[in-house]
Coordinates of C-alpha atoms and ligand atoms in Angstrom, one line a residue:
X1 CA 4.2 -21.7 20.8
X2 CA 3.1 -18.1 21.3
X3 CA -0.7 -17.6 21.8
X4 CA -0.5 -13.5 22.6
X5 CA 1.6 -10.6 20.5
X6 CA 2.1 -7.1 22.5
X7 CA 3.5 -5.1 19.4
X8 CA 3.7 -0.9 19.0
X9 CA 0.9 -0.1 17.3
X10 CA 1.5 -0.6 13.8
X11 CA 1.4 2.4 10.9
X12 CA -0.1 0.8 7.4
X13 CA 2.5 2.9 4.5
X14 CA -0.2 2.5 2.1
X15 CA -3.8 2.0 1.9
X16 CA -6.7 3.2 -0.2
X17 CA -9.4 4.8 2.0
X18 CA -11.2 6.6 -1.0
X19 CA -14.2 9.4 0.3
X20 CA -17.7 9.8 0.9
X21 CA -19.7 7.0 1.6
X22 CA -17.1 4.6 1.1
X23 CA -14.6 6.9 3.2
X24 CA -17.3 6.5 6.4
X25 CA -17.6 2.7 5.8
X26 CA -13.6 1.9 5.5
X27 CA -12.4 4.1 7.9
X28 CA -12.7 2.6 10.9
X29 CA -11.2 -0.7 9.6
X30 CA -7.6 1.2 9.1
X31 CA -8.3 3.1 12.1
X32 CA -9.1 0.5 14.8
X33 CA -5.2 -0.8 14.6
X34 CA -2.9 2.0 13.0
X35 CA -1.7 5.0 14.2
X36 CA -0.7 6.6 10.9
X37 CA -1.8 5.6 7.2
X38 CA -0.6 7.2 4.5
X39 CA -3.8 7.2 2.5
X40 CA -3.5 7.1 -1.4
X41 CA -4.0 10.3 -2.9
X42 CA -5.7 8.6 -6.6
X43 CA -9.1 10.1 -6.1
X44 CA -11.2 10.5 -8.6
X45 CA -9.9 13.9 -8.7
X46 CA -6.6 13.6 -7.4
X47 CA -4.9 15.3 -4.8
X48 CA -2.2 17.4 -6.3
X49 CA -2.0 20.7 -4.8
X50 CA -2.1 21.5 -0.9
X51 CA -5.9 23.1 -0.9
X52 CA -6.7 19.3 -2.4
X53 CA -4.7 17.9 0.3
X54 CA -5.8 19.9 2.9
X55 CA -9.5 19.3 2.7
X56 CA -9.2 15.6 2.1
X57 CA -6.9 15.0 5.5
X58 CA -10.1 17.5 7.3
X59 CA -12.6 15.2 5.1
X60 CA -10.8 12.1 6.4
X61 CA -10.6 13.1 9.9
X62 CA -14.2 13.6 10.4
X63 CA -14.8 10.1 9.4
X64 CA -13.2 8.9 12.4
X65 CA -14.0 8.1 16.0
X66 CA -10.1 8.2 16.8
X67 CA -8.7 11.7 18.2
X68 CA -4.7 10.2 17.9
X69 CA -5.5 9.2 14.3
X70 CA -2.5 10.5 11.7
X71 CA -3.7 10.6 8.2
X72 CA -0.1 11.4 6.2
X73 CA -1.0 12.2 2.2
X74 CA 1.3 12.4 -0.6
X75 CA 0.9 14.3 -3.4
X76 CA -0.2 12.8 -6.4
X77 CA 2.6 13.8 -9.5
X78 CA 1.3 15.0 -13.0
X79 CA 3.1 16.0 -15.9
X80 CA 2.4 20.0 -15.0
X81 CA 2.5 20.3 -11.1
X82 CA 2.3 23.6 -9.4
X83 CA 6.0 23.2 -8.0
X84 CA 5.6 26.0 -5.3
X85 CA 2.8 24.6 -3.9
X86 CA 4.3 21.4 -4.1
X87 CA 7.3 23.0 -2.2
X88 CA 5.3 24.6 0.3
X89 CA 3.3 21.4 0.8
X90 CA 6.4 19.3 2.0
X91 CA 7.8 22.2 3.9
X92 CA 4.7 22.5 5.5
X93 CA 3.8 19.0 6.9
X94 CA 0.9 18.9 4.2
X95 CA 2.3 16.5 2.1
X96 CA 4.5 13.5 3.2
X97 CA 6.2 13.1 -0.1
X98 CA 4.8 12.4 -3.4
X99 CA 3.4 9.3 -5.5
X100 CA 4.6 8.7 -8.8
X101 CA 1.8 6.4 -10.9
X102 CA 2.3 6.0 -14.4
X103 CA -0.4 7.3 -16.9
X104 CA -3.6 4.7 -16.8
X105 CA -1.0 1.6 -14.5
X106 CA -4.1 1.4 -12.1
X107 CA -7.3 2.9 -10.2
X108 CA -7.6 6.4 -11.1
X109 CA -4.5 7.3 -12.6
X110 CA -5.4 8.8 -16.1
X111 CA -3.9 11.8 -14.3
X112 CA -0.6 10.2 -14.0
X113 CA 2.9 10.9 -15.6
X114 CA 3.0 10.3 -19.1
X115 CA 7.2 10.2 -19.2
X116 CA 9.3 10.6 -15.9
X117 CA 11.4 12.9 -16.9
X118 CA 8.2 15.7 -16.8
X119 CA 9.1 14.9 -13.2
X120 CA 12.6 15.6 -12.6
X121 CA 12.1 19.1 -11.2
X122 CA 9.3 17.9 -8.3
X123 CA 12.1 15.1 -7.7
X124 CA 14.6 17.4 -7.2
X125 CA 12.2 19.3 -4.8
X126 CA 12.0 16.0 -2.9
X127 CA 15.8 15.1 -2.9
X128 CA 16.3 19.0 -1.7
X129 CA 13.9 18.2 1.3
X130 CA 14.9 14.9 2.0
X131 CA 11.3 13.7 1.3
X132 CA 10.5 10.0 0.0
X133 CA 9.5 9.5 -3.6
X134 CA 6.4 6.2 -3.3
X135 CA 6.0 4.6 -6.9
X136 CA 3.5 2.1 -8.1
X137 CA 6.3 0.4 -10.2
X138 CA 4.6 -0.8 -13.6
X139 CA 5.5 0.1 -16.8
X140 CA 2.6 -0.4 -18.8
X141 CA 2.8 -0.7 -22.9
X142 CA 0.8 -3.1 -25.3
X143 CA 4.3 -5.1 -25.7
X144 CA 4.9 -5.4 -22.0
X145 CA 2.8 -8.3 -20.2
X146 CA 0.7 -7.9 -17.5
X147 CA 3.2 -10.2 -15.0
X148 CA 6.6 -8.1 -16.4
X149 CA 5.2 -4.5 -15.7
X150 CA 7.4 -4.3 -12.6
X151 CA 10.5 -6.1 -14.2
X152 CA 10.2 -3.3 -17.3
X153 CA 9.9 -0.2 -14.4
X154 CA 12.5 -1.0 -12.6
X155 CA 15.0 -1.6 -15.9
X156 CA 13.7 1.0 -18.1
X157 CA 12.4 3.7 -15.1
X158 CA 13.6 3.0 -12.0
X159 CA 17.3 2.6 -12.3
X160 CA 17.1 6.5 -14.2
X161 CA 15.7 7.8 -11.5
X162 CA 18.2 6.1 -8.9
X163 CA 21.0 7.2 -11.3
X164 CA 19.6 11.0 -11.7
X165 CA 18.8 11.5 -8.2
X166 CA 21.1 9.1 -6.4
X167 CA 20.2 10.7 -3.2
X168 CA 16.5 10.5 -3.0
X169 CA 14.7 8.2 -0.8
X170 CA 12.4 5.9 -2.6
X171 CA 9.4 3.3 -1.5
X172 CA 8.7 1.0 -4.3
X173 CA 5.3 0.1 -3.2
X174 CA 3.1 -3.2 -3.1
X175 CA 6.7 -5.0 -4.7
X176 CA 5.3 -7.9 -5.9
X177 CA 8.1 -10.0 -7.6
X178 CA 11.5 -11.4 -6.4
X179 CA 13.1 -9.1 -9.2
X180 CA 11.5 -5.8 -7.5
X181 CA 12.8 -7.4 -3.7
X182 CA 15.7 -8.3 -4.8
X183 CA 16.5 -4.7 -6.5
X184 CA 15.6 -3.3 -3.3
X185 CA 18.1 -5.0 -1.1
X186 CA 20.8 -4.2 -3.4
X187 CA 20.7 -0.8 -4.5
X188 CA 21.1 2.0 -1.1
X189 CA 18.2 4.6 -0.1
X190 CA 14.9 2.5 -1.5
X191 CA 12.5 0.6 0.6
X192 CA 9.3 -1.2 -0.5
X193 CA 6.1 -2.1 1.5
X194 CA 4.8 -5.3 1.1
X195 CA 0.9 -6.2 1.0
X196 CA -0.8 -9.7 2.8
X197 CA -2.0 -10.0 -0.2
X198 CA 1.2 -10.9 -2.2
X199 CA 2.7 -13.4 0.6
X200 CA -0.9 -15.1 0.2
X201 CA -2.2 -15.5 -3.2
X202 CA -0.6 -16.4 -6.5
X203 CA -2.0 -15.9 -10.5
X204 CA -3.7 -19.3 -10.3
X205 CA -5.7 -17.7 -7.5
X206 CA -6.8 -15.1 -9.4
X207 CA -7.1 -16.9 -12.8
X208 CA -8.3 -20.3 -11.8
X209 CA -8.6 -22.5 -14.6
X210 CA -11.1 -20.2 -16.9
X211 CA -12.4 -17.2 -15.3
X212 CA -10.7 -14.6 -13.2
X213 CA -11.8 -13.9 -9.5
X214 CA -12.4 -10.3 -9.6
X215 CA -12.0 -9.7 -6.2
X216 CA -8.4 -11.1 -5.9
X217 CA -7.8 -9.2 -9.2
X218 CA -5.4 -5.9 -8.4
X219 CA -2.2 -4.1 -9.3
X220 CA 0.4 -4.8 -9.4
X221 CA -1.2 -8.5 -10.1
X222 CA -0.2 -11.2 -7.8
X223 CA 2.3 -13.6 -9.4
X224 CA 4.4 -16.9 -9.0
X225 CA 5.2 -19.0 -6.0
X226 CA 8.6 -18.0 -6.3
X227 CA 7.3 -14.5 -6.0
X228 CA 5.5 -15.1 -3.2
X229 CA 8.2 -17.2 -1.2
X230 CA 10.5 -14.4 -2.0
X231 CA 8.2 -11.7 -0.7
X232 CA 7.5 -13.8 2.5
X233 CA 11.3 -14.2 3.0
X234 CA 12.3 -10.5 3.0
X235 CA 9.6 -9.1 4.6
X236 CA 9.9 -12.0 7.6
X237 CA 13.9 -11.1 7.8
X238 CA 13.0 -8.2 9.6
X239 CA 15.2 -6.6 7.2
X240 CA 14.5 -2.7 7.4
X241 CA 14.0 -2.0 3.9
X242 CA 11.0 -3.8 4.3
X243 CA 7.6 -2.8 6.1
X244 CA 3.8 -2.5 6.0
X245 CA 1.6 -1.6 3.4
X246 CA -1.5 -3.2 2.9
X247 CA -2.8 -1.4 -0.2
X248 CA -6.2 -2.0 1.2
X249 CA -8.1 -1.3 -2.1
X250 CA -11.9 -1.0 -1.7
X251 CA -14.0 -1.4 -4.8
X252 CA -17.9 -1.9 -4.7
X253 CA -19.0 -5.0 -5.9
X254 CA -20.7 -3.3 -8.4
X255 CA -16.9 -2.6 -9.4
X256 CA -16.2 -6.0 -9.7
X257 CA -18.6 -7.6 -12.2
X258 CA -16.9 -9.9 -14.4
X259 CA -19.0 -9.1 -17.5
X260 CA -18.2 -5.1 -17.0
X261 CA -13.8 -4.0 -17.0
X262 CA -13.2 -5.1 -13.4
X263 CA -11.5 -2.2 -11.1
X264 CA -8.3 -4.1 -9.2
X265 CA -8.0 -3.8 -5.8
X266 CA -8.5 -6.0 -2.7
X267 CA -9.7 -4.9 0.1
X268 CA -8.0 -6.5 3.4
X269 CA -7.7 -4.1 5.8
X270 CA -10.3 -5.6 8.1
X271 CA -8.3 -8.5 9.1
X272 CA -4.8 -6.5 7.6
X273 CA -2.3 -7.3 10.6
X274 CA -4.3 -10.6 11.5
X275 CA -3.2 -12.1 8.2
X276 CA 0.6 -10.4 8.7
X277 CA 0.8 -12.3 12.3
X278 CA -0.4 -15.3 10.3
X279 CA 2.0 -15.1 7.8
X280 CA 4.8 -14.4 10.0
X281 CA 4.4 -17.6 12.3
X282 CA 3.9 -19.7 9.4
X283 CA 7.7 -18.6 8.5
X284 CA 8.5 -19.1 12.2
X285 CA 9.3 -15.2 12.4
X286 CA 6.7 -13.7 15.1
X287 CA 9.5 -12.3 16.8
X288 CA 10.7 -10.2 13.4
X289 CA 6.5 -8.6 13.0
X290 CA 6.9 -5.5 15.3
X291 CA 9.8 -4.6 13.0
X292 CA 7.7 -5.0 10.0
X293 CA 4.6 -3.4 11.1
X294 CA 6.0 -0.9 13.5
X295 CA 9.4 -0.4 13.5
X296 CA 10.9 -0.1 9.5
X297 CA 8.5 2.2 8.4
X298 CA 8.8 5.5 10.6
X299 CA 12.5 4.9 10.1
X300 CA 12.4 4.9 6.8
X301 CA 10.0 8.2 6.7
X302 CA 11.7 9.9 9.5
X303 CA 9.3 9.8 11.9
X304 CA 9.0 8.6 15.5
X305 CA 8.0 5.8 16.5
X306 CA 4.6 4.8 18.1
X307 CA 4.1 4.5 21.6
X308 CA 0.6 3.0 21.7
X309 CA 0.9 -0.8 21.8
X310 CA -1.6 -3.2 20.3
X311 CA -2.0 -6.9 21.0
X312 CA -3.1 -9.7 19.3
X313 CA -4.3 -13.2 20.2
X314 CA -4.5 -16.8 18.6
X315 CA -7.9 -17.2 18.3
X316 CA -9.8 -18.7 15.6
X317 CA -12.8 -16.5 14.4
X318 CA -14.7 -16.0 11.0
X319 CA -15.1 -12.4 9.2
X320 CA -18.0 -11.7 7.5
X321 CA -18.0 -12.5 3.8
X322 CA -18.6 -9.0 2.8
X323 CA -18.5 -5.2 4.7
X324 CA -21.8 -3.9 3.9
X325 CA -23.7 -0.7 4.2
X326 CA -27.5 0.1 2.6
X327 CA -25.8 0.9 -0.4
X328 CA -22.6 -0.2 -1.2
X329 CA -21.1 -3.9 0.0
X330 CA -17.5 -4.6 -0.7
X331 CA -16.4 -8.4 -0.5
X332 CA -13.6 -8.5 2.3
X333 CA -10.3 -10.4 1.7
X334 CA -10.4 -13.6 3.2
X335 CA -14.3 -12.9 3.6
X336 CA -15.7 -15.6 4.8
X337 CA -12.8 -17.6 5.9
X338 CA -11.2 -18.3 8.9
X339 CA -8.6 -15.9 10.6
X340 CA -6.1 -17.1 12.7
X341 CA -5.2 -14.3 14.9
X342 CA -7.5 -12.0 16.6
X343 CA -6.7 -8.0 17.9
X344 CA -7.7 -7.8 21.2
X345 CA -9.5 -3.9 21.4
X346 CA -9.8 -3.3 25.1
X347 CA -8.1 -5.2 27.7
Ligands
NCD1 C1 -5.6 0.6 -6.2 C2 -6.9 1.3 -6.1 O1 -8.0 0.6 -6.3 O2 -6.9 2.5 -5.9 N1 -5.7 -0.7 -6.8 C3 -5.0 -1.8 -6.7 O3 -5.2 -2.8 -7.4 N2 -4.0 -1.8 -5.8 C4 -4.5 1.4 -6.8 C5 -3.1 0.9 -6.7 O4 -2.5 1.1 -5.6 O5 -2.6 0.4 -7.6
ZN2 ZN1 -2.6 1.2 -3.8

């Protein structure tokens, strides 16, 4: 049995980080075991030109203790970008690619794109630079269940994008269905990130018998078992199309009153790579984690690898039920509960 993991420090390829005071509280959480996060650009005003981008990464920065932190942003798409800036952005190292989120599929994105073809000239931008293309994959009409918004992107979206731009790198993000995995292992030059989340929960977590659990409540919504086995399978392979990406989502609990609209999101990325390591020796696949965490990603995004290690041991402990400040409190994934694997800071 193995009791100790030496990995290279992992990168997380998606997670929410938000600003202000909530910036200075969930920081350090993302900070204290990844090199690089690319860290979601839905503000509440979004970041879609380089001035936006540029002052959030500074903003970011001086929330954090860590000098070697890399914050990587993409820029958020609308129907009317400004397609020089955007240009000069990826040219430029001040955007890592761009994030496609369908108008009003999730937090913050009443800014999103309202038809994908008002994006097929900052695609082509990105297929010119060799840039990736992330997408929250959900279509989202009145006619289209909650559980098939990834199934209808992927049929109606997707596969016109792949067609029209057959050359562009793509991360389809959070995949939460066996349909979405299964699309990316058989169509050439997409990847998705995979959250702890997904491998761990299913809808009868979230919807219980009567009444939702807002705090497992997020998007893309978590599904079936056969979803989740699916999801565990892939990302466990080692296969490279597959990496990390927690899509750590905070939300204050005032966010997450059942009797107001409940924002989705979960929030995991204090114990993020503890419930990976978890996962991935339940499936008997510690040995495939580094790939996962470390490894896939900065392949994928053409970047170096890290050469910082981290190390976790098997240690039971408990983490707090919530992360709390004097003014906001956010309930913590797995809050609580006990955590299996513990990330040794200092040795
Ligand atoms: C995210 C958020 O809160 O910003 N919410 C979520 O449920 N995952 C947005 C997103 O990635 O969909
Ligand atoms: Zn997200």
């Amino acid at each position: 049995m193995m009791n100790r993991l030496n990995i290279i420090k992992p990168d997380d390829w998606h997670v929410h980080l938000r600003e202000g005071k909530m910036l200075n509280i969930v920081s350090k959480f993302s900070t204290r075991i990844n090199n690089r996060c690319i860290v979601m650009p839905n503000l509440t005003i979004p970041i879609t030109n380089t001035e936006l981008a540029k002052k959030y990464k500074s903003q970011i920065l001086s929330s954090i203790q860590e000098e070697s932190f890399i914050p990587l942003i993409p820029c958020y798409l609308t129907d009317n970008l400004d397609l020089k800036d955007f240009r000069d952005g990826l040219i430029n190292g001040i955007f890592i690619g761009a994030k496609l989120y369908p108008l009003n599929s999730t937090t913050n994105s009443d800014y999103g794109v309202s038809n994908i073809e008002k994006i097929f000239p900052a695609l082509e931008i990105l297929e010119e630079h060799n840039k990736n293309l992330l997408i929250h994959g959900e279509k989202v009409a009145e006619i289209i269940d909650i559980f098939d918004r990834e199934k209808y992107f992927i049929d109606d979206e997707l596969t016109i994008i792949r067609k029209k731009f057959p050359k562009l790198n793509i991360v389809l993000e959070h995949v939460s269905s066996k349909y979405g995995a299964d699309f990316v292992i058989e169509n050439n030059n997409i990847a998705g990130t995979i959250t702890p989340h997904h491998m761990l929960i299913t809808k009868k977590d979230v919807f219980g018998e009567n009444e939702i659990d807002p705090n497992l409540f997020c998007m893309p919504v978590v599904k079936e078992e056969k979803d989740l086995i699916a999801l565990r399978k892939y990302a466990c392979s080692g296969n490279s199309k597959f990496f990390l990406g927690t899509d750590s989502a905070p939300h204050p609990d005032t966010d997450k009153e059942p009797s107001k609209s409940i924002k989705p999101g979960i929030f995991s990325s204090p114990c993020s790579i503890e419930l990976y390591a978890e996962i991935f020796e339940q499936e008997n696949s510690l040995q495939n984690l580094e790939k996962f965490s470390s490894i896939n990603g900065p392949k994928f995004y053409n970047l170096s690898i890290n050469k910082d290690k981290l190390t976790l041991i098997k240690e039971n402990w408990k983490l707090d039920k919530f992360t709390v400040n004097n003014e906001i409190k956010i309930k913590n994934f797995f809050g609580g509960e006990e955590i299996k694997w513990k990330v040794v800071l200092q040795e």
